Coordinates of C-alpha atoms in Angstrom, one line a residue:
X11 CA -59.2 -48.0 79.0
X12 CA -62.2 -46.8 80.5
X13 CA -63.0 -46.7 84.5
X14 CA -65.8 -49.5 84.6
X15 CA -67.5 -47.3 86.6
X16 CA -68.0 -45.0 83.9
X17 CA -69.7 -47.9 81.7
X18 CA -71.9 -45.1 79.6
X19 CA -75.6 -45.2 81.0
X20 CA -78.0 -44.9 78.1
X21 CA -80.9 -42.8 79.2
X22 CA -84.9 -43.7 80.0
X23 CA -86.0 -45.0 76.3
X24 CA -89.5 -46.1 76.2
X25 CA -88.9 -48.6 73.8
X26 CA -86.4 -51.4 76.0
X27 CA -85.5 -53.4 72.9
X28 CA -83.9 -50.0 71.8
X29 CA -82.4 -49.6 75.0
X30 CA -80.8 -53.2 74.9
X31 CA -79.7 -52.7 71.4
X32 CA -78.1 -49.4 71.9
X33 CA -76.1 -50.8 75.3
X34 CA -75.5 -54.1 73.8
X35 CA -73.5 -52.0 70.8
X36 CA -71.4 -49.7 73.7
X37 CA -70.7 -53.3 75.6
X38 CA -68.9 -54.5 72.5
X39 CA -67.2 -51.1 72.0
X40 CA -66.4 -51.5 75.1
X41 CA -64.8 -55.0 75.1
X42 CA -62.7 -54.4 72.4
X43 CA -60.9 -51.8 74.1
X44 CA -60.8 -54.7 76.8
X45 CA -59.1 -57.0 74.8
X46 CA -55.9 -55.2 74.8
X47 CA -55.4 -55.4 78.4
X48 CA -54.1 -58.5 80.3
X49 CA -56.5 -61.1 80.6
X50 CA -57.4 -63.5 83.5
X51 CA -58.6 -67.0 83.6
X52 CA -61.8 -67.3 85.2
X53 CA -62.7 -71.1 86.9
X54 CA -65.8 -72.5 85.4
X55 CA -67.5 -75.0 86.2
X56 CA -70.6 -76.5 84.6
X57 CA -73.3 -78.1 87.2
X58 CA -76.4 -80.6 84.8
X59 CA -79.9 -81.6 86.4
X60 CA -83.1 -82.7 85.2
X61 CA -83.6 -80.4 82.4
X62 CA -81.4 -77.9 83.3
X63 CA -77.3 -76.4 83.1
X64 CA -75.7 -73.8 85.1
X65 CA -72.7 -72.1 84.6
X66 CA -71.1 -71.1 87.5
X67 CA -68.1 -68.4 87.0
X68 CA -65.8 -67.5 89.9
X69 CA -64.1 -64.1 89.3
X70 CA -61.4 -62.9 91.2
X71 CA -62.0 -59.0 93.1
X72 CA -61.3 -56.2 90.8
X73 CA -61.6 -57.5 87.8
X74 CA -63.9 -56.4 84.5
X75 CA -66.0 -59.4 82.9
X76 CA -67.8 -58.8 79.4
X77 CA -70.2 -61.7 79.2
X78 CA -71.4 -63.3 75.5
X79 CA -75.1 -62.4 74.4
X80 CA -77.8 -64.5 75.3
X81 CA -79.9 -65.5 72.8
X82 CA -83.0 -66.7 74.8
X83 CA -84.5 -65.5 78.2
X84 CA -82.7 -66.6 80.9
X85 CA -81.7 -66.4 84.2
X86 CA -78.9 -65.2 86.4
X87 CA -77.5 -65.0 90.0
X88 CA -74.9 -63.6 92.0
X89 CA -74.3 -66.3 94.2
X90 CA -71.5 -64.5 96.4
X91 CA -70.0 -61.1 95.9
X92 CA -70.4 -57.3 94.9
X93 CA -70.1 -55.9 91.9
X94 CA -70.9 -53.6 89.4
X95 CA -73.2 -54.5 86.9
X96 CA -73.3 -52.7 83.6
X97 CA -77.3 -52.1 82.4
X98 CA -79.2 -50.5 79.9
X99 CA -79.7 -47.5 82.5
X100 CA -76.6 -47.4 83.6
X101 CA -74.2 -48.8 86.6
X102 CA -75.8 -51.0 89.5
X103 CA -74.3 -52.0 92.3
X104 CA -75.6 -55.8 93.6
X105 CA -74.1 -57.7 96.5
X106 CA -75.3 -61.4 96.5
X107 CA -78.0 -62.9 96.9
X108 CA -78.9 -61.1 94.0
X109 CA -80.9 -62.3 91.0
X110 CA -82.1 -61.1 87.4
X111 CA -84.2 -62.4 84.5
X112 CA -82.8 -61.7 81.3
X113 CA -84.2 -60.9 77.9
X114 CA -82.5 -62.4 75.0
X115 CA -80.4 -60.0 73.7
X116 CA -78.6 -59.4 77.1
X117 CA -75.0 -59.0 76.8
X118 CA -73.5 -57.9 80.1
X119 CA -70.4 -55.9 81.7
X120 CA -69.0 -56.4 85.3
X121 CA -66.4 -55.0 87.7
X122 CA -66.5 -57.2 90.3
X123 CA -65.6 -55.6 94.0
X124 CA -64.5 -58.5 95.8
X125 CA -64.6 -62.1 94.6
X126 CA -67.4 -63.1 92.9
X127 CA -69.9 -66.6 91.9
X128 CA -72.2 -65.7 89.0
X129 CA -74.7 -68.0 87.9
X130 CA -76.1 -68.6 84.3
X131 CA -79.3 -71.0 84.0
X132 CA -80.6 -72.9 81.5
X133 CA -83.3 -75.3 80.5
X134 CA -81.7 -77.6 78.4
X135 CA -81.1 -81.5 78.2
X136 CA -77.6 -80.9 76.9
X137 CA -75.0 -81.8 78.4
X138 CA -71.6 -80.6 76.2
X139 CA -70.7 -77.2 77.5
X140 CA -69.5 -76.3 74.2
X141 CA -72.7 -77.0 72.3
X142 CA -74.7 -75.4 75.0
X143 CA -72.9 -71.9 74.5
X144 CA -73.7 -72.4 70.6
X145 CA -77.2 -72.9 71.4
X146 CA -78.0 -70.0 74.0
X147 CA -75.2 -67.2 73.1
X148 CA -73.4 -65.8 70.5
X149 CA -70.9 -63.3 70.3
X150 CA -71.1 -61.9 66.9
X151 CA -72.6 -58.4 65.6
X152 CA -73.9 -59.1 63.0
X153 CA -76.5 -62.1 64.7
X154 CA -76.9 -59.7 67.1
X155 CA -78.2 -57.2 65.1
X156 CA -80.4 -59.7 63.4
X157 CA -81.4 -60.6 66.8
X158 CA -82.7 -57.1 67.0
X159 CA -84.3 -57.3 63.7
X160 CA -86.1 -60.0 64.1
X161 CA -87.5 -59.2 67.6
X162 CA -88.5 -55.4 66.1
X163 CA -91.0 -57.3 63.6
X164 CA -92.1 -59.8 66.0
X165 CA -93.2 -57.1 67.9
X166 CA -91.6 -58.4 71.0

């Protein structure tokens, strides 16, 4: 498996859809290598407002996350922590507070330094965690590249 510092950075593309696409595609490659490695339960826990759901994920230090694909814009937070965060130009390193907006599409990497709280928001009125990852993400290729499809001829 591959040193999740060494997530592949893509380089400068003007067009960022292209950019998301083409990172979005090594993520997965990447994940499946994952898979074959031990895996490690990660606590959850769902928090529900007014309008809005957050997932809050504690991950333990040292450890490499591959998230789902959002399918909507949304937002995120590192509540406490450093990690690395796998983009579409290549490695960051983020130490909480630390926030990011992301575009639909976003499907995300992490090697976290030391234990982490990462934040996913949404505006929704649902309240069944399981129906509210239906609704906003999707792990699949094959929506995902429809996903890209879609937002090439919307012009987005």
């Amino acid at each position: 498996m591959k040193n999740p510092s060494e997530i592949a950075p893509i380089d400068q593309v003007e067009d960022g859809q292209h950019a998301l696409a083409e990172h979005r595609a090594k993520v997965f490659e990447f994940e499946r290598a994952m898979l074959q490695a031990p895996q490690v339960e990660l606590r959850v826990e769902h928090i529900y407002g007014d309008g809005w759901y957050a997932r809050e994920l504690h991950i333990p230090a040292d450890v490499v996350v591959s998230g789902s694909v959002h399918k909507f814009i949304n937002s995120n937070m590192l509540a406490r922590g450093e990690m690395m965060l796998g983009t579409e130009s290549g490695p960051l390193r983020v130490t909480a507070p630390y926030f990011v907006v992301s575009p639909p599409g976003t499907k995300r990497i992490v090697h976290t330094l030391t234990e982490c709280v990462w934040i996913s928001l949404h505006v929704t009125d649902e309240r069944d965690p399981e129906k509210i990852r239906e609704i906003f993400t999707t792990n699949d290729e094959q929506e995902c590249l429809a996903m890209s499809e879609k937002t090439k001829l919307e012009g987005v």
